[in-house]
Amino acid sequence: PPDVNRQGLAILQVDHIVALAEGGPDIPSNMIALCPNCHGAKTYGLHSENMSKRFKLLVERKEKLFR
């Protein structure tokens, strides 16, 4: 992210890839850290469904690296 908080850390929000309201599980493999703008776009944007699919694939690929 282009900005940081007062401690110098990235300003990130945790997002559920598949929303809890849509039956998504509350587990780490269904979560991703996003900057506030990306979080808003993923939640409310015109391409939110496509973003959710892409984030899910990204998390699945990363998880395979750590198995």
mmCIF file of N, CA and C in Angstrom:
data_model
loop_
_atom_site.group_PDB
_atom_site.id
_atom_site.type_symbol
_atom_site.label_atom_id
_atom_site.label_comp_id
_atom_site.label_asym_id
_atom_site.label_seq_id
_atom_site.Cartn_x
_atom_site.Cartn_y
_atom_site.Cartn_z
ATOM 1 N N PRO A 1 0.827 -1.200 0.000
ATOM 2 C CA PRO A 1 0.000 0.000 0.000
ATOM 3 C C PRO A 1 0.866 1.256 0.000
ATOM 4 N N PRO A 2 0.416 2.313 -0.638
ATOM 5 C CA PRO A 2 1.218 3.529 -0.732
ATOM 6 C C PRO A 2 1.313 4.322 0.570
ATOM 7 N N ASP A 3 0.516 4.013 1.554
ATOM 8 C CA ASP A 3 0.541 4.765 2.804
ATOM 9 C C ASP A 3 0.721 3.811 3.971
ATOM 10 N N VAL A 4 1.144 4.354 5.094
ATOM 11 C CA VAL A 4 1.355 3.563 6.306
ATOM 12 C C VAL A 4 0.724 4.286 7.488
ATOM 13 N N ASN A 5 0.571 3.549 8.587
ATOM 14 C CA ASN A 5 0.023 4.166 9.793
ATOM 15 C C ASN A 5 1.141 4.867 10.569
ATOM 16 N N ARG A 6 0.828 5.394 11.725
ATOM 17 C CA ARG A 6 1.809 6.148 12.517
ATOM 18 C C ARG A 6 2.986 5.290 12.996
ATOM 19 N N GLN A 7 2.793 3.981 13.036
ATOM 20 C CA GLN A 7 3.873 3.076 13.432
ATOM 21 C C GLN A 7 4.689 2.609 12.226
ATOM 22 N N GLY A 8 4.348 3.070 11.044
ATOM 23 C CA GLY A 8 5.065 2.700 9.840
ATOM 24 C C GLY A 8 4.609 1.387 9.218
ATOM 25 N N LEU A 9 3.497 0.854 9.696
ATOM 26 C CA LEU A 9 2.978 -0.410 9.175
ATOM 27 C C LEU A 9 1.950 -0.161 8.077
ATOM 28 N N ALA A 10 1.862 -1.086 7.144
ATOM 29 C CA ALA A 10 0.876 -0.982 6.069
ATOM 30 C C ALA A 10 -0.531 -0.922 6.646
ATOM 31 N N ILE A 11 -1.362 -0.126 6.024
ATOM 32 C CA ILE A 11 -2.766 -0.024 6.431
ATOM 33 C C ILE A 11 -3.525 -1.113 5.690
ATOM 34 N N LEU A 12 -3.839 -2.176 6.397
ATOM 35 C CA LEU A 12 -4.490 -3.331 5.798
ATOM 36 C C LEU A 12 -5.746 -3.706 6.570
ATOM 37 N N GLN A 13 -6.684 -4.312 5.859
ATOM 38 C CA GLN A 13 -7.912 -4.811 6.460
ATOM 39 C C GLN A 13 -8.055 -6.275 6.086
ATOM 40 N N VAL A 14 -8.575 -7.061 7.001
ATOM 41 C CA VAL A 14 -8.791 -8.479 6.723
ATOM 42 C C VAL A 14 -10.156 -8.635 6.065
ATOM 43 N N ASP A 15 -10.178 -9.371 4.970
ATOM 44 C CA ASP A 15 -11.420 -9.602 4.233
ATOM 45 C C ASP A 15 -11.649 -11.096 4.086
ATOM 46 N N HIS A 16 -12.889 -11.502 4.194
ATOM 47 C CA HIS A 16 -13.253 -12.896 3.909
ATOM 48 C C HIS A 16 -13.443 -13.018 2.399
ATOM 49 N N ILE A 17 -12.736 -13.919 1.776
ATOM 50 C CA ILE A 17 -12.826 -14.096 0.335
ATOM 51 C C ILE A 17 -14.241 -14.481 -0.051
ATOM 52 N N VAL A 18 -14.786 -15.492 0.602
ATOM 53 C CA VAL A 18 -16.207 -15.822 0.468
ATOM 54 C C VAL A 18 -16.853 -15.273 1.741
ATOM 55 N N ALA A 19 -17.707 -14.286 1.583
ATOM 56 C CA ALA A 19 -18.296 -13.585 2.726
ATOM 57 C C ALA A 19 -18.966 -14.549 3.709
ATOM 58 N N LEU A 20 -18.864 -14.216 4.988
ATOM 59 C CA LEU A 20 -19.531 -15.020 6.007
ATOM 60 C C LEU A 20 -21.031 -15.086 5.739
ATOM 61 N N ALA A 21 -21.599 -13.961 5.268
ATOM 62 C CA ALA A 21 -23.033 -13.909 4.978
ATOM 63 C C ALA A 21 -23.428 -14.845 3.838
ATOM 64 N N GLU A 22 -22.442 -15.223 3.023
ATOM 65 C CA GLU A 22 -22.697 -16.138 1.914
ATOM 66 C C GLU A 22 -22.265 -17.562 2.257
ATOM 67 N N GLY A 23 -22.017 -17.823 3.530
ATOM 68 C CA GLY A 23 -21.649 -19.163 3.964
ATOM 69 C C GLY A 23 -20.165 -19.447 3.994
ATOM 70 N N GLY A 24 -19.353 -18.412 3.769
ATOM 71 C CA GLY A 24 -17.905 -18.602 3.814
ATOM 72 C C GLY A 24 -17.439 -18.903 5.223
ATOM 73 N N PRO A 25 -16.429 -19.747 5.365
ATOM 74 C CA PRO A 25 -15.929 -20.089 6.695
ATOM 75 C C PRO A 25 -15.051 -18.984 7.281
ATOM 76 N N ASP A 26 -15.021 -18.928 8.590
ATOM 77 C CA ASP A 26 -14.195 -17.950 9.302
ATOM 78 C C ASP A 26 -12.857 -18.609 9.652
ATOM 79 N N ILE A 27 -12.085 -18.927 8.615
ATOM 80 C CA ILE A 27 -10.799 -19.604 8.777
ATOM 81 C C ILE A 27 -9.744 -18.868 7.947
ATOM 82 N N PRO A 28 -8.472 -18.988 8.319
ATOM 83 C CA PRO A 28 -7.425 -18.252 7.606
ATOM 84 C C PRO A 28 -7.392 -18.459 6.092
ATOM 85 N N SER A 29 -7.695 -19.653 5.612
ATOM 86 C CA SER A 29 -7.635 -19.888 4.176
ATOM 87 C C SER A 29 -8.758 -19.174 3.417
ATOM 88 N N ASN A 30 -9.710 -18.579 4.140
ATOM 89 C CA ASN A 30 -10.777 -17.796 3.520
ATOM 90 C C ASN A 30 -10.583 -16.306 3.806
ATOM 91 N N MET A 31 -9.385 -15.921 4.200
ATOM 92 C CA MET A 31 -9.124 -14.522 4.546
ATOM 93 C C MET A 31 -7.930 -14.011 3.762
ATOM 94 N N ILE A 32 -7.969 -12.709 3.482
ATOM 95 C CA ILE A 32 -6.867 -12.061 2.789
ATOM 96 C C ILE A 32 -6.749 -10.634 3.325
ATOM 97 N N ALA A 33 -5.525 -10.137 3.419
ATOM 98 C CA ALA A 33 -5.279 -8.765 3.866
ATOM 99 C C ALA A 33 -5.264 -7.859 2.643
ATOM 100 N N LEU A 34 -6.086 -6.824 2.682
ATOM 101 C CA LEU A 34 -6.199 -5.895 1.563
ATOM 102 C C LEU A 34 -6.074 -4.461 2.046
ATOM 103 N N CYS A 35 -5.581 -3.583 1.170
ATOM 104 C CA CYS A 35 -5.611 -2.159 1.506
ATOM 105 C C CYS A 35 -7.082 -1.734 1.495
ATOM 106 N N PRO A 36 -7.429 -0.639 2.173
ATOM 107 C CA PRO A 36 -8.829 -0.220 2.237
ATOM 108 C C PRO A 36 -9.481 -0.036 0.863
ATOM 109 N N ASN A 37 -8.750 0.500 -0.108
ATOM 110 C CA ASN A 37 -9.346 0.698 -1.436
ATOM 111 C C ASN A 37 -9.673 -0.630 -2.104
ATOM 112 N N CYS A 38 -8.754 -1.586 -2.049
ATOM 113 C CA CYS A 38 -9.007 -2.897 -2.650
ATOM 114 C C CYS A 38 -10.121 -3.632 -1.912
ATOM 115 N N HIS A 39 -10.158 -3.466 -0.594
ATOM 116 C CA HIS A 39 -11.221 -4.091 0.189
ATOM 117 C C HIS A 39 -12.581 -3.557 -0.252
ATOM 118 N N GLY A 40 -12.680 -2.240 -0.419
ATOM 119 C CA GLY A 40 -13.932 -1.642 -0.866
ATOM 120 C C GLY A 40 -14.313 -2.092 -2.260
ATOM 121 N N ALA A 41 -13.335 -2.146 -3.165
ATOM 122 C CA ALA A 41 -13.603 -2.590 -4.537
ATOM 123 C C ALA A 41 -14.052 -4.041 -4.555
ATOM 124 N N LYS A 42 -13.411 -4.877 -3.737
ATOM 125 C CA LYS A 42 -13.758 -6.296 -3.702
ATOM 126 C C LYS A 42 -15.146 -6.503 -3.093
ATOM 127 N N THR A 43 -15.518 -5.685 -2.138
ATOM 128 C CA THR A 43 -16.796 -5.830 -1.452
ATOM 129 C C THR A 43 -17.950 -5.167 -2.209
ATOM 130 N N TYR A 44 -17.694 -3.982 -2.777
ATOM 131 C CA TYR A 44 -18.783 -3.199 -3.365
ATOM 132 C C TYR A 44 -18.644 -2.924 -4.866
ATOM 133 N N GLY A 45 -17.515 -3.228 -5.447
ATOM 134 C CA GLY A 45 -17.238 -2.856 -6.830
ATOM 135 C C GLY A 45 -17.962 -3.691 -7.868
ATOM 136 N N LEU A 46 -17.928 -3.192 -9.085
ATOM 137 C CA LEU A 46 -18.578 -3.866 -10.206
ATOM 138 C C LEU A 46 -17.948 -5.219 -10.497
ATOM 139 N N HIS A 47 -16.678 -5.386 -10.168
ATOM 140 C CA HIS A 47 -15.958 -6.619 -10.475
ATOM 141 C C HIS A 47 -15.670 -7.446 -9.222
ATOM 142 N N SER A 48 -16.477 -7.270 -8.206
ATOM 143 C CA SER A 48 -16.222 -7.938 -6.927
ATOM 144 C C SER A 48 -16.228 -9.466 -7.048
ATOM 145 N N GLU A 49 -17.110 -10.006 -7.861
ATOM 146 C CA GLU A 49 -17.166 -11.470 -8.004
ATOM 147 C C GLU A 49 -15.879 -11.997 -8.634
ATOM 148 N N ASN A 50 -15.404 -11.328 -9.655
ATOM 149 C CA ASN A 50 -14.161 -11.733 -10.314
ATOM 150 C C ASN A 50 -12.976 -11.586 -9.356
ATOM 151 N N MET A 51 -12.955 -10.494 -8.584
ATOM 152 C CA MET A 51 -11.872 -10.294 -7.616
ATOM 153 C C MET A 51 -11.882 -11.413 -6.580
ATOM 154 N N SER A 52 -13.054 -11.796 -6.108
ATOM 155 C CA SER A 52 -13.154 -12.876 -5.120
ATOM 156 C C SER A 52 -12.570 -14.167 -5.670
ATOM 157 N N LYS A 53 -12.897 -14.486 -6.921
ATOM 158 C CA LYS A 53 -12.374 -15.703 -7.542
ATOM 159 C C LYS A 53 -10.854 -15.649 -7.661
ATOM 160 N N ARG A 54 -10.333 -14.501 -8.063
ATOM 161 C CA ARG A 54 -8.881 -14.366 -8.223
ATOM 162 C C ARG A 54 -8.158 -14.450 -6.882
ATOM 163 N N PHE A 55 -8.724 -13.831 -5.851
ATOM 164 C CA PHE A 55 -8.106 -13.902 -4.525
ATOM 165 C C PHE A 55 -8.134 -15.328 -3.993
ATOM 166 N N LYS A 56 -9.222 -16.033 -4.246
ATOM 167 C CA LYS A 56 -9.323 -17.422 -3.791
ATOM 168 C C LYS A 56 -8.230 -18.263 -4.443
ATOM 169 N N LEU A 57 -8.020 -18.101 -5.735
ATOM 170 C CA LEU A 57 -6.945 -18.829 -6.426
ATOM 171 C C LEU A 57 -5.572 -18.459 -5.870
ATOM 172 N N LEU A 58 -5.371 -17.184 -5.608
ATOM 173 C CA LEU A 58 -4.098 -16.730 -5.060
ATOM 174 C C LEU A 58 -3.810 -17.381 -3.716
ATOM 175 N N VAL A 59 -4.795 -17.394 -2.834
ATOM 176 C CA VAL A 59 -4.623 -18.000 -1.514
ATOM 177 C C VAL A 59 -4.378 -19.500 -1.640
ATOM 178 N N GLU A 60 -5.112 -20.175 -2.514
ATOM 179 C CA GLU A 60 -4.916 -21.616 -2.709
ATOM 180 C C GLU A 60 -3.488 -21.911 -3.183
ATOM 181 N N ARG A 61 -2.962 -21.122 -4.105
ATOM 182 C CA ARG A 61 -1.596 -21.314 -4.591
ATOM 183 C C ARG A 61 -0.577 -21.109 -3.489
ATOM 184 N N LYS A 62 -0.757 -20.064 -2.700
ATOM 185 C CA LYS A 62 0.175 -19.778 -1.608
ATOM 186 C C LYS A 62 0.130 -20.872 -0.548
ATOM 187 N N GLU A 63 -1.061 -21.384 -0.248
ATOM 188 C CA GLU A 63 -1.181 -22.451 0.753
ATOM 189 C C GLU A 63 -0.422 -23.707 0.317
ATOM 190 N N LYS A 64 -0.441 -24.005 -0.984
ATOM 191 C CA LYS A 64 0.259 -25.185 -1.484
ATOM 192 C C LYS A 64 1.762 -25.081 -1.245
ATOM 193 N N LEU A 65 2.287 -23.873 -1.269
ATOM 194 C CA LEU A 65 3.720 -23.668 -1.038
ATOM 195 C C LEU A 65 4.130 -24.030 0.393
ATOM 196 N N PHE A 66 3.193 -23.899 1.325
ATOM 197 C CA PHE A 66 3.506 -24.122 2.744
ATOM 198 C C PHE A 66 3.087 -25.495 3.252
ATOM 199 N N ARG A 67 2.615 -26.350 2.390
ATOM 200 C CA ARG A 67 2.216 -27.687 2.811
ATOM 201 C C ARG A 67 3.373 -28.636 2.759
#
